[in-house]
GROMACS .gro file of C-alpha atoms in nm:
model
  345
    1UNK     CA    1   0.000   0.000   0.000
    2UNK     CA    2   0.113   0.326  -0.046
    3UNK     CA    3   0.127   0.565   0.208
    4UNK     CA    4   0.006   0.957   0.123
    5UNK     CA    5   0.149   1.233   0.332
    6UNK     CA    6  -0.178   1.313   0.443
    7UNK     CA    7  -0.266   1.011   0.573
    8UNK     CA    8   0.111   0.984   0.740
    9UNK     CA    9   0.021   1.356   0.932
   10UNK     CA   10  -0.310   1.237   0.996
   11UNK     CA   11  -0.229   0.902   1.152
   12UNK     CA   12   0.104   1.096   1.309
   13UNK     CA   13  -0.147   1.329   1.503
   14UNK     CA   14  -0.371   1.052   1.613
   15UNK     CA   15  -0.099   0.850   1.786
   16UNK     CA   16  -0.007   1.231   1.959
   17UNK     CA   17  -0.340   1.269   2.084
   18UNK     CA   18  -0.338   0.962   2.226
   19UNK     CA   19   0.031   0.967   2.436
   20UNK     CA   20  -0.128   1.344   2.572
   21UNK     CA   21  -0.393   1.182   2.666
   22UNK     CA   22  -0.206   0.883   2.879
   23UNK     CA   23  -0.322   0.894   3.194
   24UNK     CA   24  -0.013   1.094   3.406
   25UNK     CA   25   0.191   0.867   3.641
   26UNK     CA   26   0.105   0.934   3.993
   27UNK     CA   27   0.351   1.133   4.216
   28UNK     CA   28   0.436   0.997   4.569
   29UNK     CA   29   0.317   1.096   4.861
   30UNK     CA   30   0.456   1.417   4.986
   31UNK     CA   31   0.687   1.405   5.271
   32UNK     CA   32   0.517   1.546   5.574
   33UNK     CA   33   0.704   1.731   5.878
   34UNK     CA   34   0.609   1.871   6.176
   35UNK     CA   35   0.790   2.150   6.350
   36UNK     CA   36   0.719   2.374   6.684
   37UNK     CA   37   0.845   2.692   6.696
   38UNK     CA   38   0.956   2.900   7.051
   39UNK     CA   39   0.702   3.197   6.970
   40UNK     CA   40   0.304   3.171   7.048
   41UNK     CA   41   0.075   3.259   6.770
   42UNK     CA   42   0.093   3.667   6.735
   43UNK     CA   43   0.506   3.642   6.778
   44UNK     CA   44   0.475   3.311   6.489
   45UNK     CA   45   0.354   3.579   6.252
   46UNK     CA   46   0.691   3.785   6.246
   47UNK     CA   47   0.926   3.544   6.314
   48UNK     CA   48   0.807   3.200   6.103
   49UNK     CA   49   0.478   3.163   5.988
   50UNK     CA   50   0.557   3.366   5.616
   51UNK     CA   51   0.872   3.136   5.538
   52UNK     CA   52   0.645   2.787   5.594
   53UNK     CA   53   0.410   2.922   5.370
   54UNK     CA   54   0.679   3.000   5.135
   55UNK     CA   55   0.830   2.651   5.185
   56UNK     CA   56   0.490   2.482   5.133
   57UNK     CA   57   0.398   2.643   4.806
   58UNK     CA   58   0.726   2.678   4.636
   59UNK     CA   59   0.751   2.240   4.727
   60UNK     CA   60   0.483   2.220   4.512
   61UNK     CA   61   0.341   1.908   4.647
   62UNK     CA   62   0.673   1.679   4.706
   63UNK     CA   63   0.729   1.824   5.114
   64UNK     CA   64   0.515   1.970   5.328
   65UNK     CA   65   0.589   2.131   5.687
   66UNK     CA   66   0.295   2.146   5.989
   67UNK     CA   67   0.340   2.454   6.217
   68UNK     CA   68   0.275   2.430   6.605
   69UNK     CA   69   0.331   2.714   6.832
   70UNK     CA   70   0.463   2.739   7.167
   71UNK     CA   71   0.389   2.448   7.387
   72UNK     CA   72   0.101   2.329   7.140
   73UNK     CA   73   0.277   1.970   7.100
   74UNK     CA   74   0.533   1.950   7.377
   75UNK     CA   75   0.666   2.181   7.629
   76UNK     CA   76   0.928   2.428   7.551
   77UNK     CA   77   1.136   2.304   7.725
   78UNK     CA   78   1.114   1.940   7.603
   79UNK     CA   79   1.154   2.066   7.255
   80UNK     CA   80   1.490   1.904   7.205
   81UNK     CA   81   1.444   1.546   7.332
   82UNK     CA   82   1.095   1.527   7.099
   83UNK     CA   83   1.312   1.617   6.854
   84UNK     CA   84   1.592   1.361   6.894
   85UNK     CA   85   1.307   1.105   6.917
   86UNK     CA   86   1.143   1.182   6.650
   87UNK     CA   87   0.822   1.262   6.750
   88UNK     CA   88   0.857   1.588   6.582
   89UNK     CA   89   1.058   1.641   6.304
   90UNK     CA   90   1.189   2.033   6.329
   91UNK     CA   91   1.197   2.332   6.580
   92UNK     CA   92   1.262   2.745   6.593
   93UNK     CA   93   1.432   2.755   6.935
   94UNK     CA   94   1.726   2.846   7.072
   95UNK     CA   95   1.939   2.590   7.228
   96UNK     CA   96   1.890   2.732   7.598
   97UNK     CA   97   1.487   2.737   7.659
   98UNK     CA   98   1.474   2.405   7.452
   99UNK     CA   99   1.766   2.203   7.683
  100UNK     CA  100   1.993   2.127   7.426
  101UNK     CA  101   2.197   1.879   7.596
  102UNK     CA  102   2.493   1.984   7.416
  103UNK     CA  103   2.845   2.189   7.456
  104UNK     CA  104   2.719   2.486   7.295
  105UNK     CA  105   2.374   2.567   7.504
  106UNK     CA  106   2.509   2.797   7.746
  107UNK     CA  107   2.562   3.009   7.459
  108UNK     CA  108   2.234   3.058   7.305
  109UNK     CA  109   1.969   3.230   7.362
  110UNK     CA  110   2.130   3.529   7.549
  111UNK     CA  111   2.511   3.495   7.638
  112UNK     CA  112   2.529   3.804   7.874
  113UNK     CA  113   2.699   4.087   7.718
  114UNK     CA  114   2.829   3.909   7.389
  115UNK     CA  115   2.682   4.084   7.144
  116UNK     CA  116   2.605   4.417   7.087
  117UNK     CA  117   2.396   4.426   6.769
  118UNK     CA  118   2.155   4.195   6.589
  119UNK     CA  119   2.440   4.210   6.248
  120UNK     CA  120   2.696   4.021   6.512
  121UNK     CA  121   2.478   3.702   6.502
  122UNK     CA  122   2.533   3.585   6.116
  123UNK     CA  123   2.904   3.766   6.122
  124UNK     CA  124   3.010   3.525   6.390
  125UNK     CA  125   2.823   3.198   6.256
  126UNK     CA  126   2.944   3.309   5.893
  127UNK     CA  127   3.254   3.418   5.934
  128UNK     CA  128   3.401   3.323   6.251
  129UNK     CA  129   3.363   2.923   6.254
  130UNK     CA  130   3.016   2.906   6.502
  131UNK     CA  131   2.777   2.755   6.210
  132UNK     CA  132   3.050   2.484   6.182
  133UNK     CA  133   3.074   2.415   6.555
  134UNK     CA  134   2.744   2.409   6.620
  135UNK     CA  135   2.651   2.144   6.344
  136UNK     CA  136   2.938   1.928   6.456
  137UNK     CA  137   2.806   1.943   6.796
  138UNK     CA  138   2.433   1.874   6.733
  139UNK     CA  139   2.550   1.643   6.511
  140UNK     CA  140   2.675   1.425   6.793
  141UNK     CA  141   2.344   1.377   6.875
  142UNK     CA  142   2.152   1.300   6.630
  143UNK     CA  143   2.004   1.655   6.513
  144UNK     CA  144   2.119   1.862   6.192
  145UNK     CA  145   2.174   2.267   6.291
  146UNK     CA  146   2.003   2.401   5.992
  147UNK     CA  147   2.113   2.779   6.026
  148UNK     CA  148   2.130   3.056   6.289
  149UNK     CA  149   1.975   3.397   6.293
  150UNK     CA  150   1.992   3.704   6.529
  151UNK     CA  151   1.679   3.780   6.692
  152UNK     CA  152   1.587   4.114   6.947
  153UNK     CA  153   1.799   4.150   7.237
  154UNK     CA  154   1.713   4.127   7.595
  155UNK     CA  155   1.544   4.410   7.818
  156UNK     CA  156   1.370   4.422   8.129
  157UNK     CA  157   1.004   4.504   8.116
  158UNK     CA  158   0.860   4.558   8.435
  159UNK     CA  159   0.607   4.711   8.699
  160UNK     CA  160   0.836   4.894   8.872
  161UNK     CA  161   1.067   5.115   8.719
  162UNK     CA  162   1.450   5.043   8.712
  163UNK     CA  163   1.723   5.337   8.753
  164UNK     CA  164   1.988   5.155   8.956
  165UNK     CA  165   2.114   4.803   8.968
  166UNK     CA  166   1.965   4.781   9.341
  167UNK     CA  167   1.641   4.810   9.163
  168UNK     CA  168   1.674   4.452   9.031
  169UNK     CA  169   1.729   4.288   9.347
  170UNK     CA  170   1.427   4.030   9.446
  171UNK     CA  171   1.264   4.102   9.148
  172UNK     CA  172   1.074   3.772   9.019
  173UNK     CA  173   1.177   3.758   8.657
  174UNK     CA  174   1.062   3.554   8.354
  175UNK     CA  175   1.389   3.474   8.156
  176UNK     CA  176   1.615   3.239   8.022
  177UNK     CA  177   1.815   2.980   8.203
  178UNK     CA  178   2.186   3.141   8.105
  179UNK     CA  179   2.038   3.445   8.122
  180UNK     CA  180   1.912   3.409   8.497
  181UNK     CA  181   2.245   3.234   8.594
  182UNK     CA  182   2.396   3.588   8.515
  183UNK     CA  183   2.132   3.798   8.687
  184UNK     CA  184   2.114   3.629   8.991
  185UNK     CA  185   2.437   3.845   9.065
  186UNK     CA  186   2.255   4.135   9.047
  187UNK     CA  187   1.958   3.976   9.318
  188UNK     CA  188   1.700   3.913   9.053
  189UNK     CA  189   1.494   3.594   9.113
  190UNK     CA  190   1.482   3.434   8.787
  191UNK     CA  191   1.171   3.208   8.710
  192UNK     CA  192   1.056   2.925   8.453
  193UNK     CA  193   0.703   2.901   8.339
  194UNK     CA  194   0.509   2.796   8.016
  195UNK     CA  195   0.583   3.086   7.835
  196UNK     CA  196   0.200   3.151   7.728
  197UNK     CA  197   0.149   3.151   8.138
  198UNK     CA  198   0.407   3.469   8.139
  199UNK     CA  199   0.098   3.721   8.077
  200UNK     CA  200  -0.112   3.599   8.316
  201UNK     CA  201   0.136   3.593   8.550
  202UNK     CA  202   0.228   3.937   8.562
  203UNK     CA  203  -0.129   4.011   8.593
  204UNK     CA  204  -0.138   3.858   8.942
  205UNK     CA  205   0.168   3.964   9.067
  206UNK     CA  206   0.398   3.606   9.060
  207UNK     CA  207   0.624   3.780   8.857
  208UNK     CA  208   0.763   4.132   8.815
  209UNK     CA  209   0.889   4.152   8.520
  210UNK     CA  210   1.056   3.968   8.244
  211UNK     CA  211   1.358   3.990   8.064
  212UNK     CA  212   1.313   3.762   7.739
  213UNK     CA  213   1.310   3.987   7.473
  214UNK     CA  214   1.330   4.366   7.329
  215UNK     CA  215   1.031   4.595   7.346
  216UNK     CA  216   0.889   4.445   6.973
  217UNK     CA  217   0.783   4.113   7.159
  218UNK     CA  218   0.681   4.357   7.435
  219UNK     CA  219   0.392   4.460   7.241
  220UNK     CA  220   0.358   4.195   7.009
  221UNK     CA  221   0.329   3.901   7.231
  222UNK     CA  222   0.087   4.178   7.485
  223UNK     CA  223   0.335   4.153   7.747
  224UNK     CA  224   0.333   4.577   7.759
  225UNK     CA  225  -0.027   4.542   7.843
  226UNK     CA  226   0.057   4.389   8.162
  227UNK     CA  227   0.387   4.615   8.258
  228UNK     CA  228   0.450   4.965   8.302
  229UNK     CA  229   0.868   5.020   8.242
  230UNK     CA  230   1.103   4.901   8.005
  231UNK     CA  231   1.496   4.953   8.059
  232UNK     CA  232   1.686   5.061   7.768
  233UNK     CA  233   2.012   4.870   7.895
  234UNK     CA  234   2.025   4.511   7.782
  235UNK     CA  235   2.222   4.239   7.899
  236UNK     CA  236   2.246   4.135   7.502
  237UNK     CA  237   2.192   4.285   7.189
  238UNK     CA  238   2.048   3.977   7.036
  239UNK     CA  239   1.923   3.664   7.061
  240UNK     CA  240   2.067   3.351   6.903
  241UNK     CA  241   1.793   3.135   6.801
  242UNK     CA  242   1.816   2.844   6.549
  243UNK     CA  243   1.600   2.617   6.283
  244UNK     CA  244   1.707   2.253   6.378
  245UNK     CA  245   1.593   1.881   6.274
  246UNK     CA  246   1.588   1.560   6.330
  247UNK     CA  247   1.904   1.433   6.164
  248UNK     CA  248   1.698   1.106   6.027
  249UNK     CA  249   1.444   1.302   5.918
  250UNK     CA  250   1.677   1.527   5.737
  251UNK     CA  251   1.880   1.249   5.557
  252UNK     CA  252   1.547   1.144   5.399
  253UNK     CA  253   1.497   1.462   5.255
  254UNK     CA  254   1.601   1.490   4.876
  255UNK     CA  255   1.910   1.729   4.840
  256UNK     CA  256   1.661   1.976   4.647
  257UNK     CA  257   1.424   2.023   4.927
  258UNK     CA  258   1.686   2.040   5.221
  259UNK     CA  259   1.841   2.370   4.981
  260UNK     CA  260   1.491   2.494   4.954
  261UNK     CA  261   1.431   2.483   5.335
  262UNK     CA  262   1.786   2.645   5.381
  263UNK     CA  263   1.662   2.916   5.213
  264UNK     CA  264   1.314   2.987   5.322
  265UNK     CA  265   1.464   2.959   5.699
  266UNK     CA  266   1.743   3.243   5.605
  267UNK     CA  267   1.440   3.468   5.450
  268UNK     CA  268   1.278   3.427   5.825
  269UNK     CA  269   1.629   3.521   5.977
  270UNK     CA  270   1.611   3.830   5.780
  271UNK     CA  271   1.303   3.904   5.817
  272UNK     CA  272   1.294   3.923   6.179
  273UNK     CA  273   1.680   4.128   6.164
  274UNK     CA  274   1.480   4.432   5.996
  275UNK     CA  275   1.148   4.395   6.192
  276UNK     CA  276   1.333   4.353   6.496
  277UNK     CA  277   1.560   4.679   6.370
  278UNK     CA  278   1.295   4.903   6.319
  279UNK     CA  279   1.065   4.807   6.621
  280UNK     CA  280   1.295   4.838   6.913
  281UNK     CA  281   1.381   5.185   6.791
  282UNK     CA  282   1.009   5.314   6.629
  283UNK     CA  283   0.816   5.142   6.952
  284UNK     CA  284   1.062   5.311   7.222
  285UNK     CA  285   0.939   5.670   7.016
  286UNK     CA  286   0.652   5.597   6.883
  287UNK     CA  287   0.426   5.439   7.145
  288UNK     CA  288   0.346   5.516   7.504
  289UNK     CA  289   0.235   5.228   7.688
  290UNK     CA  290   0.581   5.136   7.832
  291UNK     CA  291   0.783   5.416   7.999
  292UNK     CA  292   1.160   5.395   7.949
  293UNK     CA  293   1.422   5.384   8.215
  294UNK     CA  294   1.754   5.361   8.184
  295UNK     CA  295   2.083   5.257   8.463
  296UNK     CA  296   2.364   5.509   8.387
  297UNK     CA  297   2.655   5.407   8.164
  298UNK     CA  298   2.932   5.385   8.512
  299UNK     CA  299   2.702   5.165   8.697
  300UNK     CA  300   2.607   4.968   8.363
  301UNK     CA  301   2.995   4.922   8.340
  302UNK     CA  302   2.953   4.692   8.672
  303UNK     CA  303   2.730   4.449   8.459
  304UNK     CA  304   3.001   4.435   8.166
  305UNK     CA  305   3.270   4.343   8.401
  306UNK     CA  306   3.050   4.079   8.577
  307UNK     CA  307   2.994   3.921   8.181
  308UNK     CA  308   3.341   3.887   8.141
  309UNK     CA  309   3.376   3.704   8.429
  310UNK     CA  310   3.109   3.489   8.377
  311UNK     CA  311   3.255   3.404   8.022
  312UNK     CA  312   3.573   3.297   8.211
  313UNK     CA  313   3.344   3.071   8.470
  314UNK     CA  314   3.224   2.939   8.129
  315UNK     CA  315   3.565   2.886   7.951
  316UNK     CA  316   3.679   2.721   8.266
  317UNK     CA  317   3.435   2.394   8.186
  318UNK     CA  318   3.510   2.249   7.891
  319UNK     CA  319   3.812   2.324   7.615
  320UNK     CA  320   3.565   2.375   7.367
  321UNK     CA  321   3.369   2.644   7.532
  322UNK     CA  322   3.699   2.788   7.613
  323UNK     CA  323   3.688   2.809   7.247
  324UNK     CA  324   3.399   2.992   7.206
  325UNK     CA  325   3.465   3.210   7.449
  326UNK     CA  326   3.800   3.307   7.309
  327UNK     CA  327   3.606   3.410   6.956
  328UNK     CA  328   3.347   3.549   7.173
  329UNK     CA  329   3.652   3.791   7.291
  330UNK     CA  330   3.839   3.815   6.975
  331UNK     CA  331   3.487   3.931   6.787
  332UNK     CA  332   3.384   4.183   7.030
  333UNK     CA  333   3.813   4.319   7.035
  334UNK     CA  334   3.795   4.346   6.685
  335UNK     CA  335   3.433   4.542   6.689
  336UNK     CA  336   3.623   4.770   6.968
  337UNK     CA  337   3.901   4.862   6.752
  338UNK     CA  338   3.737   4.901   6.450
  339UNK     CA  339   3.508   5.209   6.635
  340UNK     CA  340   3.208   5.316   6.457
  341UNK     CA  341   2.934   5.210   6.364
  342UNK     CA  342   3.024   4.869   6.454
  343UNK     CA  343   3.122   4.996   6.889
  344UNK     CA  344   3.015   5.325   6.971
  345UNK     CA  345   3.223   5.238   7.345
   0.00000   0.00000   0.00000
């Protein structure tokens, strides 16, 4: 038989029709995470909620990440051992409130007096050798560090207001465990509770204040609802806090997706370094429902030289946190000499 073009193109076509219309081959089942963050649900809009969203739509079907607030699944502080279990699969925390039973703990969260702005947080996990510390370490126990970002830094917002460093002394505070292992020097009782409990509690009067975070969280989370004073001086310019998982849970996670995550958890990091920015300055101006106070610069001074003691207390444990320490030191000389903007004294 001879075959005409047309009937070539014709029966061509027809065979092209029918491989579009094959029935598509059915993806897998997308791999599902769960992960509790540190913050309750107003802070989870700042400081996570945007960069799961952008996670979950840009994975397109092949991963997808739960959120849980504060407490919602487990306890703050039993963050860490869920994790190692497995029984979730990722947390926002820093390695102090969550018990990190690890080398490098004592210096999350708030490590009194090492930093001085929220830009020394990524220049010291970046550039000076932290980021590759603290994944060897957490490594050691079965979690991957995914990245670390700086958060606000640490005030005192309170009933009463603060002028002196006699002012702190018996005051029940809300704060973090390093943290209240420094101020105890100064008097201040520090306490642990669920953080969505801290509200009510400085309703009734159990506590007087807290010192967890800078006056954006003071307002966001409603904690300046329920105080009067906040105190400019802060025993940290910023908070390290960290995205962390399950190392199983990571390994199963195609190379693709794990980048992907990287880099919706940095956009949070830098999201929160500009909010954070702007709020602690426009808030303090802006908005009246907190009264500032401030301890003069000579008596401050007392509280630096206490810090640097306490570092050496914590260099004397262990050789590596004699380790961090010393780039804790060489950072903050180097910041020093270099004068402004990066130390203004």
């Amino acid at each position: 038989m001879t075959t005409t073009r047309r009937k070539f193109l014709t029966s061509g076509a027809a065979v092209g029709a029918a491989t579009l219309a094959a029935p598509a081959i059915a993806q897998s089942a997308p791999i599902k995470w769960r992960l509790q963050t540190y913050a309750g649900p107003a802070l989870g809009v700042e400081v996570i909620d945007q960069c799961i969203k952008d996670f979950n739509q840009i994975a397109d079907g092949q991963m997808e990440i739960e959120l849980f607030y504060a407490d919602q699944l487990v306890p703050t502080g039993e963050l860490f051992r869920a994790m190692q279990k497995g029984t979730i699969d990722a947390v926002q925390s820093d390695d102090d409130s969550m018990a990190s039973p690890t080398e490098v703990t004592v210096f999350g969260g708030y490590f009194p007096l090492g930093l001085r702005y929220s830009l020394d947080v990524p220049a010291l996990f970046n550039h000076w050798g932290l980021d590759e510390i603290w994944k060897e370490e957490y490594a050691k126990v079965g979690v991957r560090h995914i990245s670390a970002g700086s958060w606000d830094p640490c005030n005192f917002a309170t009933h009463k207001p603060i002028t002196s460093l006699a002012d702190l002394n018996g005051l029940r505070i809300f704060t973090f465990p390093t943290a209240g292992r420094f101020l105890s020097r100064f008097g201040v009782i520090p306490v642990t509770l669920p953080w969505e409990d801290a509200e009510v509690a400085l309703q009734t009067g159990e506590l007087d204040g807290i010192a967890w975070s800078g006056i954006t969280e003071d307002y966001t989370s409603g904690w300046a609802n329920v105080t009067e004073h906040f105190l400019t001086n802060n025993i940290s310019g910023a908070w390290i806090g960290h995205f962390f998982a399950n190392m199983d849970r990571w390994n199963e996670v195609p190379p693709h997706l794990q980048r992907l995550m990287e880099v919706c958890f940095n956009s949070s990091h830098y999201h929160r370094q500009h909010w954070y920015w702007n709020g602690e300055a426009n808030l303090r101006v802006n908005e009246t429902k907190l009264k500032s106070t401030t301890i003069p610069d000579d008596e401050w001074a007392k509280v630096e030289e206490e810090a640097h003691k306490f570092w050496d207390e914590i260099a004397a444990e262990s050789p590596l946190k004699a380790k961090i320490v010393d780039i804790f030191k060489n950072y903050n000389d180097t910041m020093v000499k270099a004068g402004k903007p990066y130390r203004y004294s």
